[in-house]
XYZ file of C-alpha atoms in Angstrom:
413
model
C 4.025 -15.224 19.639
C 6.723 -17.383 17.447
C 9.716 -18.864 19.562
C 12.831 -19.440 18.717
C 12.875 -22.815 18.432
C 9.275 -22.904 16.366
C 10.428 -19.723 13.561
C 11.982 -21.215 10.136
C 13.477 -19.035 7.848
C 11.834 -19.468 4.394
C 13.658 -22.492 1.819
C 16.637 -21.363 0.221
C 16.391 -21.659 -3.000
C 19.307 -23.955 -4.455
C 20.748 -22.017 -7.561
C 23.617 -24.769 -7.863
C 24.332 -25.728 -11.970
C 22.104 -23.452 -13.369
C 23.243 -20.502 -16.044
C 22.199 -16.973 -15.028
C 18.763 -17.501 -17.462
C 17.852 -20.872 -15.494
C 18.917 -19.078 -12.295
C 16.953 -15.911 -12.844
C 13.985 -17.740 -14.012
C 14.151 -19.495 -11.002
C 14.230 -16.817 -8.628
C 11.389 -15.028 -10.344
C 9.310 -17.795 -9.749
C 10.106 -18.823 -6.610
C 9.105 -14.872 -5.583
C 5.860 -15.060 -7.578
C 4.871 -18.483 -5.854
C 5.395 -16.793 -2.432
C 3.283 -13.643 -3.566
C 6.111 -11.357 -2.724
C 5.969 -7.913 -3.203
C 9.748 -7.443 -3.477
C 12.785 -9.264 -4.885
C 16.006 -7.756 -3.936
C 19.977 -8.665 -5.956
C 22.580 -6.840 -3.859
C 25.825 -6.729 -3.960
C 28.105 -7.305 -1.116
C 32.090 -7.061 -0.187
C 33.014 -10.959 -0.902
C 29.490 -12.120 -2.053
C 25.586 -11.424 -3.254
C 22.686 -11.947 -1.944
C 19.293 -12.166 -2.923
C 16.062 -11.825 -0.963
C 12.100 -11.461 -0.463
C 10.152 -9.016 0.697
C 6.857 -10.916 1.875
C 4.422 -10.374 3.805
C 5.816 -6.801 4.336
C 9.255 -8.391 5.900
C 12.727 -8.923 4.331
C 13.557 -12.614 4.145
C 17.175 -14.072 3.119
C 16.466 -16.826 0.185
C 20.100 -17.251 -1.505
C 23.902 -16.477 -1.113
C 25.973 -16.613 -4.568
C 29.482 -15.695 -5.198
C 30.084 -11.779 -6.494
C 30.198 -13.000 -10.639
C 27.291 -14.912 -10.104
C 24.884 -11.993 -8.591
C 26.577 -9.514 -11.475
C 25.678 -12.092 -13.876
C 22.074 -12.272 -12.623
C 21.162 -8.276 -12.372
C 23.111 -8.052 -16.417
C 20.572 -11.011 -17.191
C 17.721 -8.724 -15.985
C 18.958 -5.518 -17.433
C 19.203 -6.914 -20.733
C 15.544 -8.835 -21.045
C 14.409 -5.121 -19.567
C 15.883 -3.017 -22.361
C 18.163 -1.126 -19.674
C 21.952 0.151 -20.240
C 24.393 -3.086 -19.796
C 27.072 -0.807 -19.688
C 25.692 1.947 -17.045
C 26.389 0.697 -13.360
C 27.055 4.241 -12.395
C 23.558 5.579 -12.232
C 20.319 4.697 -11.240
C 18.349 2.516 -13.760
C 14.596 1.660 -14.581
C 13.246 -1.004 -16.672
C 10.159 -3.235 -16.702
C 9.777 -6.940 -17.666
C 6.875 -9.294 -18.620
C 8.310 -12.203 -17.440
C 6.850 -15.571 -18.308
C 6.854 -18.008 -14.714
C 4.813 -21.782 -14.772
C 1.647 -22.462 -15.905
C 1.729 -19.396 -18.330
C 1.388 -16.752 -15.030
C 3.056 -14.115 -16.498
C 4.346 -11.113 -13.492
C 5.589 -7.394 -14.131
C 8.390 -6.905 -13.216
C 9.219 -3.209 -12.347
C 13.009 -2.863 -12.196
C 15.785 -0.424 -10.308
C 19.601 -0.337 -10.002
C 21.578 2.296 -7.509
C 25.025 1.904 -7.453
C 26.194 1.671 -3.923
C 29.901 0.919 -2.175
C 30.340 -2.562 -3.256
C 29.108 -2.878 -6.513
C 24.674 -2.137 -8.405
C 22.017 -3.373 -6.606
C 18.634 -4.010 -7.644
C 15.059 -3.955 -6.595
C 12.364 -5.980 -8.560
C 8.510 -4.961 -7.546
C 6.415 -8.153 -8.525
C 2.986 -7.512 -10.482
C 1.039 -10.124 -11.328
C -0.747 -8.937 -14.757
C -3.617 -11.053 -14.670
C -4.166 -10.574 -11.087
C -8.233 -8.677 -11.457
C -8.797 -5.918 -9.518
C -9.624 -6.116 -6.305
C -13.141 -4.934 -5.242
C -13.489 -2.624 -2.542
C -15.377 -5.268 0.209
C -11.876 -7.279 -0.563
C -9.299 -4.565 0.757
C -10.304 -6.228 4.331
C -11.844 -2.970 5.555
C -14.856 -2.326 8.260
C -18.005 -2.578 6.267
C -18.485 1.085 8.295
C -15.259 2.594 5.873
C -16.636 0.781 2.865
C -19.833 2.623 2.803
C -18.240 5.465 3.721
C -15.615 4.967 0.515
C -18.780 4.383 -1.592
C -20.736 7.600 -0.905
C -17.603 9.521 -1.485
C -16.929 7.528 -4.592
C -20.821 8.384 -5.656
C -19.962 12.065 -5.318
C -19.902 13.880 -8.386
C -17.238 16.140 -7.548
C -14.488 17.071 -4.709
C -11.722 15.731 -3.597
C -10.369 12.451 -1.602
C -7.237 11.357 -0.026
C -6.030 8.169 0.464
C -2.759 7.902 2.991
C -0.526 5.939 4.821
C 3.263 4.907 5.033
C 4.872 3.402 2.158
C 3.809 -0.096 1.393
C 0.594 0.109 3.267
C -1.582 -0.812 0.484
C -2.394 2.656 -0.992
C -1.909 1.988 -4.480
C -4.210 -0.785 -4.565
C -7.194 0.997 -2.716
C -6.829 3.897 -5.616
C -7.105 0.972 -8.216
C -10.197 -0.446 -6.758
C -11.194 2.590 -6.672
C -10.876 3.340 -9.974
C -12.790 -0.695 -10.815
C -15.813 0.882 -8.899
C -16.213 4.087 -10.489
C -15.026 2.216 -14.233
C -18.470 1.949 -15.565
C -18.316 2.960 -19.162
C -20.253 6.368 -18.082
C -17.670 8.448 -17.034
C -14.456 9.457 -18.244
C -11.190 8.536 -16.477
C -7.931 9.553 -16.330
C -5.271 8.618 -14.292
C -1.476 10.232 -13.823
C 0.612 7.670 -12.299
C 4.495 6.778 -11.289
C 4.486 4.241 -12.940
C 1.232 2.515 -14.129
C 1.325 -0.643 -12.398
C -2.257 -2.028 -13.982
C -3.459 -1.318 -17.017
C -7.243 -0.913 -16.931
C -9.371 -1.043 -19.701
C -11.847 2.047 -20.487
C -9.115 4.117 -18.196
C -7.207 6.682 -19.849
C -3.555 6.103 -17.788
C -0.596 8.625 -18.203
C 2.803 8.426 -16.906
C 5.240 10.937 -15.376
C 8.284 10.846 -17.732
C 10.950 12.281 -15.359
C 14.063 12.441 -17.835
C 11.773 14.836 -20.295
C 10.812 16.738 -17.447
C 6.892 15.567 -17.663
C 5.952 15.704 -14.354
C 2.736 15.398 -12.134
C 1.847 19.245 -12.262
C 2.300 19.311 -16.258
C 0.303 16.053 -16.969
C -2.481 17.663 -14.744
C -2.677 20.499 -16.450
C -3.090 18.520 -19.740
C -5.362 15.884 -18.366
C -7.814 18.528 -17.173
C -7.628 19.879 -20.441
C -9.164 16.159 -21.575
C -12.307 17.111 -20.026
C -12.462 14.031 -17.683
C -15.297 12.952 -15.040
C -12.830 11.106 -12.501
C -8.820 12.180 -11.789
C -7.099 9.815 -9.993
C -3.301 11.024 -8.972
C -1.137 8.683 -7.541
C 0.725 11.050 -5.322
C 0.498 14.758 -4.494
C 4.399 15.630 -3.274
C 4.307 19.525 -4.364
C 2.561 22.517 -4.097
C 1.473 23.229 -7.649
C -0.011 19.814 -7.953
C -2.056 19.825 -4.382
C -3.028 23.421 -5.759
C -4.069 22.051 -8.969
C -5.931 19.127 -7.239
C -8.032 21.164 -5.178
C -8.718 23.950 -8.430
C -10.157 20.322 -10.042
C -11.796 19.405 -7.311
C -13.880 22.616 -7.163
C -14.141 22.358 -10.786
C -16.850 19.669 -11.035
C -14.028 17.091 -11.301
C -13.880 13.724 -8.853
C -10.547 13.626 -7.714
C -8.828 11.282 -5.692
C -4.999 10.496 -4.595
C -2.398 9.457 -2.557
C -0.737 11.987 -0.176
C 1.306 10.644 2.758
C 0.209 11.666 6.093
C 0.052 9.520 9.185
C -3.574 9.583 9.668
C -6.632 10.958 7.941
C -6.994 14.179 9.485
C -3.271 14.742 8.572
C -4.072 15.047 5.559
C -5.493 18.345 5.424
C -2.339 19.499 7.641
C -0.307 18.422 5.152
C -2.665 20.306 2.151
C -2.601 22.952 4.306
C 1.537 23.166 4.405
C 1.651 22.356 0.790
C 0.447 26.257 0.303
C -3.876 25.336 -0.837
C -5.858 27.977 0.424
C -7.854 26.532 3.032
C -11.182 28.124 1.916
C -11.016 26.089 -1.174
C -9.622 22.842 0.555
C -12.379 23.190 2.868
C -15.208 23.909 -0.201
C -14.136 20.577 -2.216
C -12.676 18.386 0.191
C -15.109 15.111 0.436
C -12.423 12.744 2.969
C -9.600 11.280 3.131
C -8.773 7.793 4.204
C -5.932 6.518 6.285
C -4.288 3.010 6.095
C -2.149 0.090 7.202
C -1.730 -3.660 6.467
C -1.424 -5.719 9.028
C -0.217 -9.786 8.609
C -3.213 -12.206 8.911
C -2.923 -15.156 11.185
C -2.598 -18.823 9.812
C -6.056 -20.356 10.162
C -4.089 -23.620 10.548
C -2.301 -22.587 13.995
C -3.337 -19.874 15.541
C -3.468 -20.016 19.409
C -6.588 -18.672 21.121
C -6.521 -17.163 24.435
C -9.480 -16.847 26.486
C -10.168 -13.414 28.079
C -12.021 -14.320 30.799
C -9.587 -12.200 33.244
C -10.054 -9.300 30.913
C -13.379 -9.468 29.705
C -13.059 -5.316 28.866
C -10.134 -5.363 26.794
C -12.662 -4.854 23.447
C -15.314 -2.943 25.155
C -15.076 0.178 22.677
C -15.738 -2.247 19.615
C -18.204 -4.560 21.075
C -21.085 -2.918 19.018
C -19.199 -3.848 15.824
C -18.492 -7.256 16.818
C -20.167 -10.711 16.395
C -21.917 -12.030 19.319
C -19.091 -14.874 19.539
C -16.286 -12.810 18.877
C -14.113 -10.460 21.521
C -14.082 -13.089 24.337
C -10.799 -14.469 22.766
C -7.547 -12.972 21.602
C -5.184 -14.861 18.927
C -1.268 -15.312 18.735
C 0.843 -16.646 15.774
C 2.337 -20.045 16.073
C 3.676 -21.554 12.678
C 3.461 -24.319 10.419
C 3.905 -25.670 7.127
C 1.228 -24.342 5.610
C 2.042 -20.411 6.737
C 6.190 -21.594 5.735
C 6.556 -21.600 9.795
C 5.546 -17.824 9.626
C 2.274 -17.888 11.892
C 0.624 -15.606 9.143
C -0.965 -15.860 5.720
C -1.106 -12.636 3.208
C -2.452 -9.676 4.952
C -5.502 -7.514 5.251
C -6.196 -3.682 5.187
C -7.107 -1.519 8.750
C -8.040 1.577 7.920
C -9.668 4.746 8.830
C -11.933 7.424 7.257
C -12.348 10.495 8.166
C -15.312 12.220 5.808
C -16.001 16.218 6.146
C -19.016 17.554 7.263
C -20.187 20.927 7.989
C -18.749 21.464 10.888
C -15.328 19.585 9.766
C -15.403 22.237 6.831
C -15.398 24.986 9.530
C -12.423 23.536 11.359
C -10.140 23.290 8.143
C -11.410 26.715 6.981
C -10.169 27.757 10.131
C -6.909 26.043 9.548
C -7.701 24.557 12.955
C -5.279 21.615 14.587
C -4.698 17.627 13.533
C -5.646 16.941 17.021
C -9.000 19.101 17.341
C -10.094 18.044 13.625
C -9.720 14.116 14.436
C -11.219 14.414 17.918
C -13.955 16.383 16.033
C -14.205 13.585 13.747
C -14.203 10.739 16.454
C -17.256 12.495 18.009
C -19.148 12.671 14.823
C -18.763 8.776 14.800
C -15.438 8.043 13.043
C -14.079 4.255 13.410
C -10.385 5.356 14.181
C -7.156 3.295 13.445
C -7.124 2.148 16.975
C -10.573 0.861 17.267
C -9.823 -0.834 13.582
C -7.324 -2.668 14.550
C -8.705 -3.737 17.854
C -11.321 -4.986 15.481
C -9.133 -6.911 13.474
C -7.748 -8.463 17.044
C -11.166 -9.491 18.340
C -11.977 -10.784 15.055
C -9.437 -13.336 15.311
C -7.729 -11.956 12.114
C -4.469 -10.388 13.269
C -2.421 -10.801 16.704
C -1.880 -7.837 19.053
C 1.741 -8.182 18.383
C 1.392 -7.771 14.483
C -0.784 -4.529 15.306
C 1.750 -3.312 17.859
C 4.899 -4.099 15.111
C 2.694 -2.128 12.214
C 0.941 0.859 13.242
C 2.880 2.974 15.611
C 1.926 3.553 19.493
C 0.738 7.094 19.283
C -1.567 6.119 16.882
C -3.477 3.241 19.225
C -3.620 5.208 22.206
C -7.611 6.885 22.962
C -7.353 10.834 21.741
C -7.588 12.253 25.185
C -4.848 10.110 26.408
């Protein structure tokens, strides 16, 4: 674990003589050097701020005076096409913005107004990123073959959920680089399209004309397409029109949020589908977190020789010089004092069999579908992440601070 006296926050970044283009710029690249997902103007009573959000945590990286940080967000509203002169209602824009050494990073852009003056969010793309492939989301090579055989499927209907921020967006897109093959056609309804993908037909919900996920589903099925890919089902008519796909010859596949795999046919179910036709086309659904990764340059090992148990239930999985050690953070320069380096994916799959089909015809429980699922051989969240522990990846304390308890206890606990 980091002390006190070994954390460092990350550099501020010195904004001093610069005009708000210079000063923007700067921040912009700063974020994109860091690889942060976030970067967050706000406004506050006597000043702004600015910050990060990396590695899935909100870092301080500037204080400016209250002109300044309005200078800054107008700066971004007007290289994004947005309303200079509406700070009374929420705005969206996106920006290509040009950083060093020709990177160039999306920016996708929102302003609320809120008590002391707009605040904005910035989500960081980087357009010339690639795709990752599926054996890079940092998943069990048991859940990648799993993935693949549902992928192969030439129709039904799979799930992919987890909190906000826990990677789901970018398991749909590899996805979607799998299954992009030239032989089948794709088309994808998204909020908003973060990558554009060649040989993918990608639609976006248009909320101010009232073109929504149900309406663009309609239309896209009427495009004939192999493979739908939805980034989130959040209503009845489009879970309903999902599932009508799915048993349509269609490959479907989407975002939902539930907390783990088997939730999400609990929360079909509540979203009004008829369980006999969730349970005819439903192929899986997959559950996921990120966790931090440790620094390779500090981590602390500590020898388990008073414990030697501790990763009993994973041993099979494991190396046979792994899972006699666990791993703690400790910082340095080369993690920014952080004790971790980008992050990797734990995740869970839960794919329906006969008997599973039974169960959600039946409309039977989360907890007697997932233990049914753990007998039929399903690598839970809990023994991923122990995984990802006696692998030397991640910490115990990074597991513990990302997925919540109830999820990491055995299911007959």
């Amino acid at each position: 674990m980091i002390s006190p006296e070994q954390f460092k926050p990350l550099e501020a970044v010195n904004l001093s003589g610069l005009d708000a283009e210079q000063s923007v710029l700067r921040l912009i690249s700063y974020a994109a050097r860091l690889r942060a997902s976030d970067l967050f103007l706000n406004t506050e009573e006597q000043s702004g701020t600015v910050s990060v959000r990396h590695l899935g945590i909100i870092k301080p990286v500037a204080v400016v005076s209250r002109a300044d940080i309005a200078r800054y967000i107008n700066h971004i509203k007007a290289m994004a096409g947005m309303a200079l002169d509406q700070r009374l209602r929420p705005l969206d824009g996106r920006w290509v913005c040009n950083v060093e050494n020709g990177r160039k990073i999306d920016l996708r852009i929102n302003t609320i107004p809120t008590l002391w003056g707009e605040d904005m969010a910035i989500r960081l793309l980087e357009c010339e990123a690639g795709l990752l492939e599926l054996n890079n989301l940092g998943f069990h090579k048991r859940v990648v073959d799993d993935l693949i055989s549902m992928l192969n499927s030439p129709a039904g209907l799979m799930l992919v959920t987890g909190p906000a921020g826990a990677g789901k967006t970018t398991t749909l897109y590899a996805c979607l680089h799998f299954l992009n093959d030239g032989a089948k056609k794709i088309n994808t309804i998204e909020d908003p399209v973060e990558f554009v993908m060649p040989g993918v037909r990608q639609s976006e919900v248009r909320p101010k004309i009232d073109l929504d996920f149900p309406e663009l589903l309609r239309s896209v099925l009427r495009q004939s397409p192999d493979v739908i890919m939805i980034g989130e089902i959040r209503d009845p008519v489009t879970a309903e029109t999902a599932v009508h796909a799915a048993n349509s010859g269609h490959l479907v596949f989407a975002t939902l949020h539930a907390p783990v795999a088997a939730g999400a046919i609990n929360t079909m179910l509540a979203l009004g589908v008829n369980p006999h036709f969730l349970a005819t086309c439903m192929l899986g659904a997959l559950s996921q977190r990120l966790v931090r990764r440790l620094c390779d340059h500090c981590k602390v090992a500590y020898d388990l020789a008073g414990a030697t148990q501790t990763f009993d239930e994973v041993r099979r999985w494991l190396e046979p010089d792994q899972g006699d050690k666990i791993y703690s953070a400790k910082g340095c320069p080369e993690c920014h004092f952080e004790g971790f380096v980008g992050r990797t994916g734990v995740a869970e799959i839960l794919r329906v069999t006969r008997e599973l089909r039974v169960l959600i015809h039946e409309r039977r429980s989360l907890r007697e579908i997932r233990q049914a699922a753990n007998r039929l051989g399903m690598l839970d969240l809990r023994r991923a992440a122990l995984l990802k522990v006696a692998q030397g990846i991640t910490s115990m304390e990074e597991v513990l601070r990302t997925i919540p308890a109830e999820h990491l206890l055995p299911e007959d606990a």
